Short mmCIF file of C-alpha atoms in Angstrom, two decimals:
data_model
loop_
_atom_site.label_atom_id
_atom_site.label_comp_id
_atom_site.label_asym_id
_atom_site.label_seq_id
_atom_site.Cartn_x
_atom_site.Cartn_y
_atom_site.Cartn_z
CA MET A 1 60.80 30.60 -13.88
CA ARG A 2 59.53 29.34 -17.31
CA LYS A 3 59.46 31.94 -19.77
CA PRO A 4 55.30 32.88 -20.51
CA THR A 5 53.88 31.23 -23.80
CA VAL A 6 51.87 33.22 -26.55
CA LYS A 7 48.85 30.95 -25.16
CA SER A 8 49.40 31.69 -21.57
CA LEU A 9 49.71 35.67 -22.61
CA ARG A 10 46.54 35.61 -24.62
CA ASN A 11 44.74 33.88 -22.25
CA LYS A 12 45.85 37.01 -19.21
CA CYS A 13 44.87 39.55 -21.96
CA ASP A 14 41.85 38.00 -22.62
CA VAL A 15 40.83 38.00 -18.83
CA LEU A 16 41.53 41.90 -18.57
CA LEU A 17 38.62 42.63 -20.88
CA THR A 18 35.39 42.08 -19.05
CA PRO A 19 36.57 43.87 -15.92
CA ILE A 20 37.92 46.94 -17.97
CA ILE A 21 34.68 47.13 -19.79
CA LYS A 22 32.17 46.95 -16.91
CA LEU A 23 33.86 49.82 -15.27
CA LEU A 24 34.17 52.12 -18.23
CA HIS A 25 30.62 50.99 -19.42
CA PRO A 26 28.73 49.84 -16.41
CA LYS A 27 25.13 49.31 -18.42
CA CYS A 28 24.45 47.08 -21.16
CA LEU A 29 24.33 49.12 -24.40
CA LEU A 30 21.19 47.50 -25.57
CA CYS A 31 18.96 47.23 -22.70
CA GLY A 32 20.45 49.52 -19.72
CA LYS A 33 20.73 46.23 -17.31
CA ASP A 34 24.26 45.72 -15.51
CA THR A 35 27.30 45.00 -18.00
CA GLU A 36 28.26 41.26 -17.40
CA VAL A 37 30.24 40.66 -20.65
CA ALA A 38 32.64 42.14 -22.97
CA HIS A 39 31.31 41.17 -26.68
CA HIS A 40 33.77 41.76 -29.70
CA HIS A 41 32.02 43.28 -32.09
CA LYS A 42 34.32 42.13 -35.12
CA HIS A 43 35.39 38.41 -34.02
CA LYS A 44 38.45 37.67 -32.32
CA SER A 45 38.99 35.20 -35.12
CA SER A 46 38.47 37.65 -38.07
CA SER A 47 41.06 40.34 -36.61
CA THR A 48 43.73 39.91 -34.01
CA ARG A 49 44.57 43.64 -34.40
CA LEU A 50 40.96 44.11 -33.12
CA ARG A 51 41.27 41.75 -30.40
CA TYR A 52 42.45 44.25 -27.61
CA GLU A 53 40.76 47.89 -29.25
CA LEU A 54 38.54 48.86 -26.51
CA GLU A 55 36.37 50.27 -29.03
CA ASN A 56 35.96 46.94 -30.60
CA LEU A 57 34.21 45.61 -27.31
CA ILE A 58 30.41 45.97 -26.73
CA ASN A 59 29.30 46.14 -23.01
CA LEU A 60 26.33 43.55 -22.80
CA CYS A 61 24.67 41.88 -20.09
CA ASN A 62 24.36 38.05 -20.54
CA SER A 63 20.73 37.94 -21.84
CA CYS A 64 21.64 40.42 -24.40
CA HIS A 65 24.84 38.52 -25.31
CA PHE A 66 22.82 35.28 -25.59
CA ALA A 67 20.18 37.11 -27.84
CA LEU A 68 22.96 38.86 -30.20
CA HIS A 69 24.47 35.09 -30.63
CA GLN A 70 20.88 33.58 -31.73
CA ASN A 71 20.71 36.63 -34.15
CA GLU A 72 24.06 38.11 -34.79
CA SER A 73 22.96 40.16 -37.96
CA TYR A 74 20.02 41.90 -36.32
CA TYR A 75 22.00 43.01 -33.36
CA ALA A 76 24.96 43.66 -35.06
CA SER A 77 22.93 46.42 -36.94
CA LYS A 78 21.51 47.47 -33.77
CA ILE A 79 24.97 48.11 -32.33
CA VAL A 80 26.00 49.98 -35.42
CA ALA A 81 22.94 52.16 -35.23
CA ILE A 82 23.76 53.27 -31.69
CA LYS A 83 27.34 53.49 -31.93
CA GLY A 84 27.33 55.38 -35.41
CA LEU A 85 28.68 54.73 -38.99
CA LYS A 86 31.73 56.48 -38.33
CA TRP A 87 32.54 54.06 -35.34
CA PHE A 88 32.13 51.05 -37.71
CA LYS A 89 34.15 52.56 -40.56
CA LYS A 90 37.00 52.79 -37.95
CA LEU A 91 36.89 49.47 -36.88
CA ASP A 92 36.61 47.98 -40.15
CA LYS A 93 39.65 49.85 -41.28
CA LEU A 94 41.42 49.15 -38.12
CA GLY A 95 40.47 45.62 -38.71
CA THR A 96 42.45 45.05 -42.05
CA GLU A 97 46.00 46.10 -40.37
CA ILE A 98 47.96 42.96 -39.79
CA VAL A 99 50.00 42.43 -36.73
CA LYS A 100 52.13 39.79 -35.63
CA ALA A 101 50.76 37.94 -32.79
CA ASP A 102 53.75 36.73 -31.17
CA ILE A 103 54.67 37.09 -27.22
CA TYR A 104 55.79 40.59 -27.60
CA PHE A 105 52.39 41.88 -29.03
CA TYR A 106 50.65 40.00 -26.41
CA GLN A 107 53.26 41.18 -23.44
CA LYS A 108 52.39 44.57 -24.64
CA ASN A 109 48.63 44.01 -24.43
CA TYR A 110 48.90 42.80 -21.37
CA GLU A 111 51.06 45.56 -19.70
CA ARG A 112 48.72 48.38 -21.50
CA LEU A 113 45.32 46.32 -20.33
CA SER A 114 46.90 45.85 -16.67
CA ASN A 115 47.78 49.22 -16.43
CA LEU A 116 44.52 50.51 -17.76
CA LEU A 117 42.75 48.51 -15.21
CA VAL A 118 44.74 49.94 -12.32
CA LYS A 119 44.17 53.35 -13.88
CA ILE A 120 40.64 53.16 -13.75
CA ASN A 121 40.24 51.59 -10.56
CA HIS A 122 42.15 54.02 -8.97
CA GLU A 123 40.06 57.12 -10.46
CA LYS A 124 36.76 55.20 -9.42
CA PHE A 125 37.89 54.50 -6.14
CA ASN A 126 39.76 57.91 -5.25
CA LYS A 127 36.98 60.60 -6.24
#
């Protein structure tokens, strides 16, 4: 069996984000429709540290997600108004932390996210 690569593990981690956010926050933060996507408030390219931080993920429907990418500054300010300045400052601080994005980083996050998804599903369907 081949050893997983950073890229393959990163992709496996990324795939887990939307299902987790859909279960945790089933309604779009901006309009209240069903959540369809987990949007990174602080871009993945600007902070590896925040890539798998659930607080950095915004629950959006596809329409709001598209609108956000058309006018990012307007919608980002709406999100901050809803989530609060304390939330924004916390993300800002966490976003400056440097992490080594090696295979161990992605393995650890894959395990954490997989376990979280199992736990959320268990809690949701065993009430």
